Short mmCIF file of C-alpha atoms and ligand atoms in Angstrom, two decimals:
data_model
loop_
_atom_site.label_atom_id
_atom_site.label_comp_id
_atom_site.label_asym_id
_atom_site.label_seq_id
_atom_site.Cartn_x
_atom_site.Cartn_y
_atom_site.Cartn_z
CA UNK A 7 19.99 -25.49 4.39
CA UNK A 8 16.85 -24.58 6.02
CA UNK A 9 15.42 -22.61 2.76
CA UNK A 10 15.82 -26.39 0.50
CA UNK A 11 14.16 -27.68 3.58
CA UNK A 12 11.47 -25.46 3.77
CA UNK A 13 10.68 -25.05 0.08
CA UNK A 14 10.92 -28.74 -0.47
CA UNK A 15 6.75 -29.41 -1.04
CA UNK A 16 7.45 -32.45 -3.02
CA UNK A 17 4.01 -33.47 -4.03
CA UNK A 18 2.85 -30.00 -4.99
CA UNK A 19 5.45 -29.92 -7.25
CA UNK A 20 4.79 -32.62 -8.61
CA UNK A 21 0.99 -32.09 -8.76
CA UNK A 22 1.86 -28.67 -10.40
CA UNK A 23 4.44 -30.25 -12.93
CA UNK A 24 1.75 -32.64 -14.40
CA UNK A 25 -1.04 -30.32 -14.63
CA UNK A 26 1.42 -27.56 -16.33
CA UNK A 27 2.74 -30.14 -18.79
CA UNK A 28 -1.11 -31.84 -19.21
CA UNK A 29 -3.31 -28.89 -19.32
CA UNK A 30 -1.33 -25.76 -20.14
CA UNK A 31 2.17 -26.55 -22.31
CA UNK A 32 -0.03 -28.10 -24.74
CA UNK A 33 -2.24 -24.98 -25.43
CA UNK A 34 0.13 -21.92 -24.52
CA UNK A 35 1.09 -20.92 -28.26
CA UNK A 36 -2.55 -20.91 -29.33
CA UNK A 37 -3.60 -18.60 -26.14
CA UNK A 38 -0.47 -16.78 -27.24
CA UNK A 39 -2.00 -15.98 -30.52
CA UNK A 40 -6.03 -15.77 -29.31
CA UNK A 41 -4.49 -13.13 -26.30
CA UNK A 42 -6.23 -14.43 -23.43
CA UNK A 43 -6.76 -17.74 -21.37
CA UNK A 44 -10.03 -19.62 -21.72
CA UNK A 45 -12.00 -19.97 -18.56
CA UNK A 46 -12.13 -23.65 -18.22
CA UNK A 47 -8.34 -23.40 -17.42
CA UNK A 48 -9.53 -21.40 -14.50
CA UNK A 49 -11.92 -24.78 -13.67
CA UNK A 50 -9.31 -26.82 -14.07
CA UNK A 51 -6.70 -25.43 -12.14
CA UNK A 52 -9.68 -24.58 -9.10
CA UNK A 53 -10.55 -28.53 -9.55
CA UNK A 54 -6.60 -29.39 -8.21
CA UNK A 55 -6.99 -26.58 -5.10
CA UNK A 56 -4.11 -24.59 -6.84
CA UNK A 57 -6.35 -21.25 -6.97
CA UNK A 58 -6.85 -21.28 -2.74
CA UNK A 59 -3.11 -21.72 -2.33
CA UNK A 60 -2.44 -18.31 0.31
CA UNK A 61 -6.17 -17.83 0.81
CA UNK A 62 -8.53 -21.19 2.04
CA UNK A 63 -5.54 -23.41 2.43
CA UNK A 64 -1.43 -23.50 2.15
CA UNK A 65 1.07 -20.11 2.23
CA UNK A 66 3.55 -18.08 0.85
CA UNK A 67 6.15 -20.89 0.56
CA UNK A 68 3.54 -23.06 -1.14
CA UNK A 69 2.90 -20.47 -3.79
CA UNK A 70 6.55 -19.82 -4.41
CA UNK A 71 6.49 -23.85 -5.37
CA UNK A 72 3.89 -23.39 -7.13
CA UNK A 73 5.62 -20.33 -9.65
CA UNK A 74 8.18 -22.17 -9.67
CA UNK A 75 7.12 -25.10 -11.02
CA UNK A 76 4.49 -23.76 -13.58
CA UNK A 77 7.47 -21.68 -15.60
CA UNK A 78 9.74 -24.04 -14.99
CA UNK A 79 7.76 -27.08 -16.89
CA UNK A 80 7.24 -24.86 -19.97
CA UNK A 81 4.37 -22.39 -18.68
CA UNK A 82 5.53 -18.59 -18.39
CA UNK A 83 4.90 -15.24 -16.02
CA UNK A 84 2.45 -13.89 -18.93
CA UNK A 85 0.13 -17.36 -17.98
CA UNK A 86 1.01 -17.14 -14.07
CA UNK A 87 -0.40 -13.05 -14.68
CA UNK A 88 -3.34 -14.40 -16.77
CA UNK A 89 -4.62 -17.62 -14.48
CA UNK A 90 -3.46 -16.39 -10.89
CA UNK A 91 -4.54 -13.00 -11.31
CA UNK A 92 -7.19 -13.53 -8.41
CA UNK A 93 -3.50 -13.06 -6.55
CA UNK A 94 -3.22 -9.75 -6.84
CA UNK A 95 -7.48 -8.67 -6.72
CA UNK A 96 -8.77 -10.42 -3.85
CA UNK A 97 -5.81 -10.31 -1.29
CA UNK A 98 -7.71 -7.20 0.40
CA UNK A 99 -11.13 -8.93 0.51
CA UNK A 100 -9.63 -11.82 2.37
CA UNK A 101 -7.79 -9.89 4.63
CA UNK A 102 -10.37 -7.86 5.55
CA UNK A 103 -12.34 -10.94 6.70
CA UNK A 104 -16.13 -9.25 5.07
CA UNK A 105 -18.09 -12.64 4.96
CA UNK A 106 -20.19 -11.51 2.07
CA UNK A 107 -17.67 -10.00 -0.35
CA UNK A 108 -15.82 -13.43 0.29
CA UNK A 109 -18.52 -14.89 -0.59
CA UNK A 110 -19.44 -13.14 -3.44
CA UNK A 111 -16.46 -12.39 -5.22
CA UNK A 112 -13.28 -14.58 -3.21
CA UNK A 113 -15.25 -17.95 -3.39
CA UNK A 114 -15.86 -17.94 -6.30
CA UNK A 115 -12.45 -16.67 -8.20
CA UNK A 116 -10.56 -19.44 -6.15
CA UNK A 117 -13.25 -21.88 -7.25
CA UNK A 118 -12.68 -20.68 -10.72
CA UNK A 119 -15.67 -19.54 -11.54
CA UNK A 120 -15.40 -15.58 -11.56
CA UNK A 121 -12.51 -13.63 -12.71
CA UNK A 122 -10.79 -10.78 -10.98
CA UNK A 123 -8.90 -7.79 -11.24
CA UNK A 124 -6.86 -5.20 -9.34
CA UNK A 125 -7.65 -1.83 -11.19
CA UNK A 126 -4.94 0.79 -9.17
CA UNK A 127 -2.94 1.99 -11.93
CA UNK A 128 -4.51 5.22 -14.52
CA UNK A 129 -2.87 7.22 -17.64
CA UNK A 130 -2.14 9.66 -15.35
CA UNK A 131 -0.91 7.93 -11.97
CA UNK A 132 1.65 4.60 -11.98
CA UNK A 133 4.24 3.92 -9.55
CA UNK A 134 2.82 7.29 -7.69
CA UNK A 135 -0.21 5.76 -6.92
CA UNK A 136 -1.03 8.20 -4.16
CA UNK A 137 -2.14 10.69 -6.95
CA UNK A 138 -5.00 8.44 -8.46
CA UNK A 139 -7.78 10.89 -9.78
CA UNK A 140 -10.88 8.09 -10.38
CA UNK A 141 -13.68 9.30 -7.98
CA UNK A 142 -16.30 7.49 -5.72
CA UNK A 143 -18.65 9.81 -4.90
CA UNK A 144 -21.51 8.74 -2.03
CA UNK A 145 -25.24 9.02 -2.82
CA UNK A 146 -27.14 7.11 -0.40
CA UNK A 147 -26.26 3.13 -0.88
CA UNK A 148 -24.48 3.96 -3.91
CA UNK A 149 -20.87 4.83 -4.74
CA UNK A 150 -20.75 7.06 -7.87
CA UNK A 151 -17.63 6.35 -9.81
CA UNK A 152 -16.13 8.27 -12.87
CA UNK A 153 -12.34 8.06 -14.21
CA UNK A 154 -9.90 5.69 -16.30
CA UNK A 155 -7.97 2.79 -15.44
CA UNK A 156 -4.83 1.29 -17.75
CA UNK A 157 -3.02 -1.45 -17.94
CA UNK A 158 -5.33 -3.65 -15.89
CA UNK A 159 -4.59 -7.85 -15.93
CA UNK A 160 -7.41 -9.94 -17.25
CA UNK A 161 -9.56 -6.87 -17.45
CA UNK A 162 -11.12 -7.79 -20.42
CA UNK A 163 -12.30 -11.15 -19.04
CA UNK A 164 -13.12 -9.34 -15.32
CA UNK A 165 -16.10 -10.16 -13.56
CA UNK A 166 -15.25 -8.39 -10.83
CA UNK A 167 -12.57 -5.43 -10.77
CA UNK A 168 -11.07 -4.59 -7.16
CA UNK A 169 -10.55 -0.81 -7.82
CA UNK A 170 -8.46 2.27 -6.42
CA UNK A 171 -10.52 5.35 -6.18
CA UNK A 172 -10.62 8.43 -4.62
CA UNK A 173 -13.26 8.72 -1.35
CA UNK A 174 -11.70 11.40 0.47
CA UNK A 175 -8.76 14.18 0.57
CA UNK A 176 -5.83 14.29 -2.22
CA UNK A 177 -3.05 12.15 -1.17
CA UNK A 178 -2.79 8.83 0.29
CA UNK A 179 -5.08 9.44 2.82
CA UNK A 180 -8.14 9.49 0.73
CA UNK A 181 -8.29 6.14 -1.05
CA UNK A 182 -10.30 3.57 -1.03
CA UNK A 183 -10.93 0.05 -2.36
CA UNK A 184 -14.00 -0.59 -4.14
CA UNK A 185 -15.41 -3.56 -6.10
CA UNK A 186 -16.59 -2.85 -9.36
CA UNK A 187 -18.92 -5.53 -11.09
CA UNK A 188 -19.96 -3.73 -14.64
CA UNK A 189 -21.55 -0.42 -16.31
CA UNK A 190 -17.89 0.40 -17.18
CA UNK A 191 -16.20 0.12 -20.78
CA UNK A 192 -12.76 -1.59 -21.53
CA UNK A 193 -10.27 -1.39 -24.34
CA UNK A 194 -8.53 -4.30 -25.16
CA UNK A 195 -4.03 -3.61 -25.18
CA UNK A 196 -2.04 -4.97 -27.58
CA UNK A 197 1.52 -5.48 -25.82
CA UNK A 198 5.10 -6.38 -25.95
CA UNK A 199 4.82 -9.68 -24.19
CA UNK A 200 2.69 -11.57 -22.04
CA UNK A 201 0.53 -12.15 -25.23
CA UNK A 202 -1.93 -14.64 -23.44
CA UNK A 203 -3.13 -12.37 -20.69
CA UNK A 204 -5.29 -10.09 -21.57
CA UNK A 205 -4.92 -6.50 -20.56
CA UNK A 206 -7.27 -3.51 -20.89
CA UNK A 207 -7.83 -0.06 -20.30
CA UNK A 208 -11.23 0.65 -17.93
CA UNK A 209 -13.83 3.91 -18.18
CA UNK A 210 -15.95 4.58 -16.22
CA UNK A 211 -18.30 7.32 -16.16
CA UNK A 212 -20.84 7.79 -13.24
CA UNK A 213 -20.89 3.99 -12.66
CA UNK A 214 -23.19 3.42 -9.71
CA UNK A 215 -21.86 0.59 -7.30
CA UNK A 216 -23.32 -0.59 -4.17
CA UNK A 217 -21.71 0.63 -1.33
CA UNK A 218 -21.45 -2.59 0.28
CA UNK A 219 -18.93 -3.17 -2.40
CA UNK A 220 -16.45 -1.22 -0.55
CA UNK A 221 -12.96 -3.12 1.05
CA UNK A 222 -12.20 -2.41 4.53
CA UNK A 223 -12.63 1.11 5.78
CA UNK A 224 -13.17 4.11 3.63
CA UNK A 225 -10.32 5.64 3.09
CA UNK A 226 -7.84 3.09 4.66
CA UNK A 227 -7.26 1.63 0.53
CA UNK A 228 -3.70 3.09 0.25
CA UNK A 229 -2.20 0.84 3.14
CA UNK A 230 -4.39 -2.08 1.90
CA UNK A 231 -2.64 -2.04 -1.48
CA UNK A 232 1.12 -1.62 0.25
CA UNK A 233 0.60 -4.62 2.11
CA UNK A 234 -0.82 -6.55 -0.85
CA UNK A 235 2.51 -5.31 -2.57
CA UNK A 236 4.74 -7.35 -0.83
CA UNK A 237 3.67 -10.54 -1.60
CA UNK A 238 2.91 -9.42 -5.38
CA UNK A 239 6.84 -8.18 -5.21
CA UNK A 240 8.05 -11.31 -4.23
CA UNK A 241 5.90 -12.90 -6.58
CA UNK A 242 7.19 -11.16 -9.23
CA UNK A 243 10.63 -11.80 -8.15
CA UNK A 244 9.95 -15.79 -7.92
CA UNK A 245 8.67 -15.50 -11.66
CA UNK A 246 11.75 -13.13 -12.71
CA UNK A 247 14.27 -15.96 -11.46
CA UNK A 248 12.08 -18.64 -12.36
CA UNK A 249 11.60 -17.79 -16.23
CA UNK A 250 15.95 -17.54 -15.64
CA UNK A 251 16.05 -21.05 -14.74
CA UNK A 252 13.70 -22.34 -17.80
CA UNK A 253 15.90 -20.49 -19.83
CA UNK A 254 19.06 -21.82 -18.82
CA UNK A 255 17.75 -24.94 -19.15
CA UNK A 256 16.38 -24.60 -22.99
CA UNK A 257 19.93 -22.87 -23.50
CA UNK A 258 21.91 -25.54 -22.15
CA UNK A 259 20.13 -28.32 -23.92
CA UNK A 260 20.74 -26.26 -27.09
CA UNK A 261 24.00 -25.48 -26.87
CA UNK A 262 25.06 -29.66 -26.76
CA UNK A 263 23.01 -30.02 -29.54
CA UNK A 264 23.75 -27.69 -32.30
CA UNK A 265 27.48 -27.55 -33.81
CA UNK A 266 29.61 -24.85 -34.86
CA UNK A 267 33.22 -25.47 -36.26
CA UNK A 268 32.62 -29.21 -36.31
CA UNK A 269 31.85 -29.24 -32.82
CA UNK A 270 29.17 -28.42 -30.29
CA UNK A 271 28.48 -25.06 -28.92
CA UNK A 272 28.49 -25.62 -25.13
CA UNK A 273 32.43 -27.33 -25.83
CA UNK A 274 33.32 -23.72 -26.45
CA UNK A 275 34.58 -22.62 -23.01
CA UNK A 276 33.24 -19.18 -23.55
CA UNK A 277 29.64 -21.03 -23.94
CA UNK A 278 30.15 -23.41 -20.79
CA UNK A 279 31.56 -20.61 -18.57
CA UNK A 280 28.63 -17.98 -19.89
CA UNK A 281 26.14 -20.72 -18.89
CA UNK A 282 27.62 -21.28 -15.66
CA UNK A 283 28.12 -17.65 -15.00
CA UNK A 284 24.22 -17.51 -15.74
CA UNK A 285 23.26 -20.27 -13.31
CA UNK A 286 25.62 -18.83 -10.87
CA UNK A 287 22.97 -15.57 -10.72
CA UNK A 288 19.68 -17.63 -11.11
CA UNK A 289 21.10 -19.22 -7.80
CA UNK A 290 21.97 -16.34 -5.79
CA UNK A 291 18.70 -14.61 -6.60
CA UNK A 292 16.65 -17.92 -5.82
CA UNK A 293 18.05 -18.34 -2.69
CA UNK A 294 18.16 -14.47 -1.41
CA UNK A 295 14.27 -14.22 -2.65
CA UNK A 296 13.21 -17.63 -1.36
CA UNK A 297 14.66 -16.07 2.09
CA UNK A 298 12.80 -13.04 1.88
CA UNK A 299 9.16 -14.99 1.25
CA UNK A 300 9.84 -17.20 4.02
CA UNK A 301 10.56 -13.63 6.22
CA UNK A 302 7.41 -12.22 4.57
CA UNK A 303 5.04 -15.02 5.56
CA UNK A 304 6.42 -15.57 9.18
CA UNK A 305 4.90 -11.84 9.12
CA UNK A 306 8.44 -10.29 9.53
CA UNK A 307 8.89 -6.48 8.57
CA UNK A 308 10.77 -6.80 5.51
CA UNK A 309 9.81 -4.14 3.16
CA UNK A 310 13.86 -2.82 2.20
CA UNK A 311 14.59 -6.71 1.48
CA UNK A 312 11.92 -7.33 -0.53
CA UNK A 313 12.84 -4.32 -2.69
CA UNK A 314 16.12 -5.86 -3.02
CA UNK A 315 14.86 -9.26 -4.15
CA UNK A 316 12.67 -7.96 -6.76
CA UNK A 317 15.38 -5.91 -8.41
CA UNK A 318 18.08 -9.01 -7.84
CA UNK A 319 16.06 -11.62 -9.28
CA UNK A 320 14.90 -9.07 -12.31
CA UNK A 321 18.47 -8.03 -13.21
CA UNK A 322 19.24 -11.77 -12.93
CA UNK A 323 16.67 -12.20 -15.40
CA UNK A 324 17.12 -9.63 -17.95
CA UNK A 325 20.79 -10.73 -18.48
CA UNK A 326 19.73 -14.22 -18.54
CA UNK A 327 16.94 -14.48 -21.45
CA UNK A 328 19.33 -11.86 -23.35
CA UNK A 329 22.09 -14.60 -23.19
CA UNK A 330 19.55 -17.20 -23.99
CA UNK A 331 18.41 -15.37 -26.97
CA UNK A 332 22.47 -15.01 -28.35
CA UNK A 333 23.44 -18.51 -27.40
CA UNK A 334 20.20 -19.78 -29.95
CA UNK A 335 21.53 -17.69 -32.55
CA UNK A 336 18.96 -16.95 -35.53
CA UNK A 337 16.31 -19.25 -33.96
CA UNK A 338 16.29 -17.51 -30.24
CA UNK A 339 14.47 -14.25 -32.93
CA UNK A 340 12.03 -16.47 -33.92
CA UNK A 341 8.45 -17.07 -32.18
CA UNK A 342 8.81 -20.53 -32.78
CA UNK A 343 11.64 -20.94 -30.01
CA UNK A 344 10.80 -20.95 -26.57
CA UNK A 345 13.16 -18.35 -25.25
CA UNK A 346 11.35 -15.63 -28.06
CA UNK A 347 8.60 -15.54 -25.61
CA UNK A 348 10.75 -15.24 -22.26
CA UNK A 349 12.59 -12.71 -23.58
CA UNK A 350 10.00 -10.16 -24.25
CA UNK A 351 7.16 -11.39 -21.39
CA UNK A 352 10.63 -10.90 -19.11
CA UNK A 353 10.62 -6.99 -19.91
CA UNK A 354 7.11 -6.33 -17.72
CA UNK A 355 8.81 -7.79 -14.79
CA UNK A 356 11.47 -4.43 -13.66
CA UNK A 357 8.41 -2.22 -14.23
CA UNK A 358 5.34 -3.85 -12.66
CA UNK A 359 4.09 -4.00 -9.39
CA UNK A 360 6.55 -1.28 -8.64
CA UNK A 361 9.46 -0.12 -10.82
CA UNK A 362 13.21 -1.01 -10.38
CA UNK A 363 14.07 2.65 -9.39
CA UNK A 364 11.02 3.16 -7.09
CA UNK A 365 12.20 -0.42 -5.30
CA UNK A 366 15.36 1.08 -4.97
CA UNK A 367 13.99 4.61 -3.72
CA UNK A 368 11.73 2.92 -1.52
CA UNK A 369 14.95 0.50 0.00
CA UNK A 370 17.10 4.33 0.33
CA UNK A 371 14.97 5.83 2.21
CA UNK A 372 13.81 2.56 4.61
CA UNK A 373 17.74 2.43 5.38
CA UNK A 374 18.03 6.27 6.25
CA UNK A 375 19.86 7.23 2.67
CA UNK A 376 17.02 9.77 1.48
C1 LIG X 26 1.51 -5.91 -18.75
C2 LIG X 26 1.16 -5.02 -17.60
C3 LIG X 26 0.27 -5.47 -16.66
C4 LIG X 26 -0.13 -4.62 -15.61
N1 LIG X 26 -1.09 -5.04 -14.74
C5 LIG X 26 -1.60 -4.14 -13.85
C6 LIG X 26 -2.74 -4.48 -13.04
O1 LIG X 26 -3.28 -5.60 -13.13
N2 LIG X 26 -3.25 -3.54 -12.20
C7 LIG X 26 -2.69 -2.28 -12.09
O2 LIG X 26 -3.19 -1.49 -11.32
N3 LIG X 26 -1.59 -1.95 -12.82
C8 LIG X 26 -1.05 -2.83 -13.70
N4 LIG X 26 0.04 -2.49 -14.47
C9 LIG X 26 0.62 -1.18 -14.31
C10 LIG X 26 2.00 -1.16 -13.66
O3 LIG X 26 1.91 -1.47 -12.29
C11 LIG X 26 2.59 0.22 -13.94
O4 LIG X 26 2.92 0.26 -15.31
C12 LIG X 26 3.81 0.52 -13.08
O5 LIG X 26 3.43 0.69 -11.74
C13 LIG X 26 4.55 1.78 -13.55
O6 LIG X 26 3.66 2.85 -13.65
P1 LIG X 26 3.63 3.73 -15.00
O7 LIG X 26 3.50 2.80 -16.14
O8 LIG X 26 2.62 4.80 -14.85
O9 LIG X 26 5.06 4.36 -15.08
P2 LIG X 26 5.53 5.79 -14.41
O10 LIG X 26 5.08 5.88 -13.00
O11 LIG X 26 5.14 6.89 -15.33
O12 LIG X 26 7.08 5.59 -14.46
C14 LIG X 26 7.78 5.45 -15.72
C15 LIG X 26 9.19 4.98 -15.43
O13 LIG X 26 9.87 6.03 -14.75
C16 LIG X 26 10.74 5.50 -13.79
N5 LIG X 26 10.37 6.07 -12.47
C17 LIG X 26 9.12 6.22 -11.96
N6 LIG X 26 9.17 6.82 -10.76
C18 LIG X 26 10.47 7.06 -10.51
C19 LIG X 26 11.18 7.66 -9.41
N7 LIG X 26 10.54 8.13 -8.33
N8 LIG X 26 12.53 7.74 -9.49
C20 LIG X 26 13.17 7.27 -10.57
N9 LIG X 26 12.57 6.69 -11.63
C21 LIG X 26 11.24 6.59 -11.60
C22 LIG X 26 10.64 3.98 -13.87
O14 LIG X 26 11.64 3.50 -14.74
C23 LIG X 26 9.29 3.76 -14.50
O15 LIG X 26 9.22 2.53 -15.21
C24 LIG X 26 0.46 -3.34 -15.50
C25 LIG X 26 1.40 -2.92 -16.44
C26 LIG X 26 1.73 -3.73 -17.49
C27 LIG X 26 2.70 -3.21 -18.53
#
């Protein structure tokens, strides 16, 4: 099967295993509870080359491994959103191959040593993000930018923010990407799940930034963050089926060991054939996504099948952690049992980095059907 083939990466898997299980496992409930991810784990995972993966060195397929592996040895998609958040914020600085904002901001996040964001989203503009309203106003050198941000990954701990604003004419058209060092003010979110990446909401009010800060071409930001999109999508998709499989797995080792009636759970056949049913999905949505990524980063066109692997693998993994969470009984409710956390950081997954129904809209009308 040339997907086992070409997602094989044996000793990145195992490279990721141990460090997950060394330097992460370990630590993840009391980053749960302190809300954020200390920088050293940023070091540490920079030391192994795991923060260049798609950038300096290695590809798509290699960071599919590499999600893979991190949830599935006991890390989760809240810590893949809090330590590989350079994923999402400096995508357009590498692409668009400017020597000194690599150097100044992409360097040094995949070295671990600076810590990025992707600011697009605001109160008043999501999964429409043609109708952002921050502004970045030209005076001389300067860019002069005023609005609000929400929602933003490891914007409390940002050194750099890789931000959306508005350069030129309403509509898609006039965006731009513009990196945003400081002289803005953040509010710390309290959340569902994901509890150990931080999130925050950003203001900024006539924050002068040099206009050598800007990404690309002025006014070129909206196709810049489409692009980005897909390989964020697919991520998310990898985590959705990935956080499936560690559930499955907690769930199946469960259900031999606790006993109902005089007799273990998973010798019910209701329980065995509920578990099967469930790795049955996590299956068919690991192989249909891991597809898709290898179309994506041979640089194929595959914008309606990405939509559909997002949405397969989240479905997959909403029913999945809910089964998880009734086969554990009282103890899938509490916070001590792993499957607590999957279940609620699963929930982000079918409405970031573009909404179930706007995947969906987005697949109708790429296949003529609106
Ligand atoms: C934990 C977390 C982390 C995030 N991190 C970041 C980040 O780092 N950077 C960033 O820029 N953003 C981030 N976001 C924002 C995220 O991308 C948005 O929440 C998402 O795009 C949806 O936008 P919205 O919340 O404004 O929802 P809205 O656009 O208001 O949509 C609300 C709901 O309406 C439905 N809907 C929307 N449009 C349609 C339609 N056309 N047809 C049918 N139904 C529709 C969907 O169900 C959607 O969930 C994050 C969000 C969360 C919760």
């Amino acid at each position: 099967m040339i997907t086992k083939d070409l997602y094989e990466r044996k000793e990145l898997r195992q490279l990721v295993r141990d460090f997950t299980r060394r330097e992460i496992v370990p630590h993840l409930g009391r980053w749960e509870r302190d809300g954020e991810v200390p920088r050293e784990l940023h070091k540490k995972a920079a030391e192994l080359d795991l923060l260049g993966i798609g950038f300096e060195h290695g590809d798509l397929v290699d960071s599919v491994a590499l999600t893979e592996e991190i949830i599935q040895s006991g890390g989760s998609s809240g810590l893949m959103a809090a330590l590989f958040t350079l994923g999402i914020a400096i995508p357009h600085i590498w692409q668009s191959g400017n020597e000194d904002l690599k150097e100044r901001f992409a360097r040094p996040a995949i070295r671990g040593e600076k810590i990025g964001s992707l600011a697009v989203t605001e109160p008043g503009a999501g999964s429409d993000v043609a109708s952002i309203r921050t502004t970045a106003v030209r005076d001389g050198d300067f860019y002069v930018v005023s609005g609000e941000k929400t929602f933003i990954t490891s914007g409390c701990r940002a050194d750099f923010v890789t931000t959306a604003v508005r350069t030129g004419e309403p509509g898609y058209q006039g965006i731009s990407l513009l990196v945003i060092e400081d002289g803005f003010t953040r509010r710390k979110l309290d959340k569902m799940g994901w509890h150990c990446s931080d999130t925050a909401e950003l203001h900024f009010d006539n924050v002068r930034v040099p206009a050598k800060n800007l990404v690309g071409e002025e006014n070129q930001g909206f196709a810049q963050i489409m692009r980005q999109f897909q390989v964020e999508r697919i991520t998310m998709a990898v985590e959705a089926y990935a956080t499936a499989q560690r559930a499955l797995d907690l769930t199946a080792e469960w259900t031999r060991n606790r006993e109902t009636f005089g007799k273990p759970l998973i010798k019910n056949q209701v329980v065995s054939h509920r578990l099967a049913g469930m790795a049955q999905k996590i299956d068919v949505a690991r192989t249909y996504v891991r597809e898709v990524a290898a179309r994506v980063n041979r640089g194929e066109d595959c914008v309606t099948e990405v939509c559909f692997a997002k949405n397969a693998a989240v479905e997959t993994c909403d029913e999945v952690v809910d089964a998880a969470v009734q086969l554990h009984g009282g103890m899938g409710y509490m916070r001590e049992s792993e499957v607590e956390r999957h279940y609620r950081d699963a929930r982000i997954l079918g409405i970031g980095g573009g909404a179930s129904e706007v995947m969906t809209e987005l697949a109708a009308r790429r296949l003529g059907f609106a």
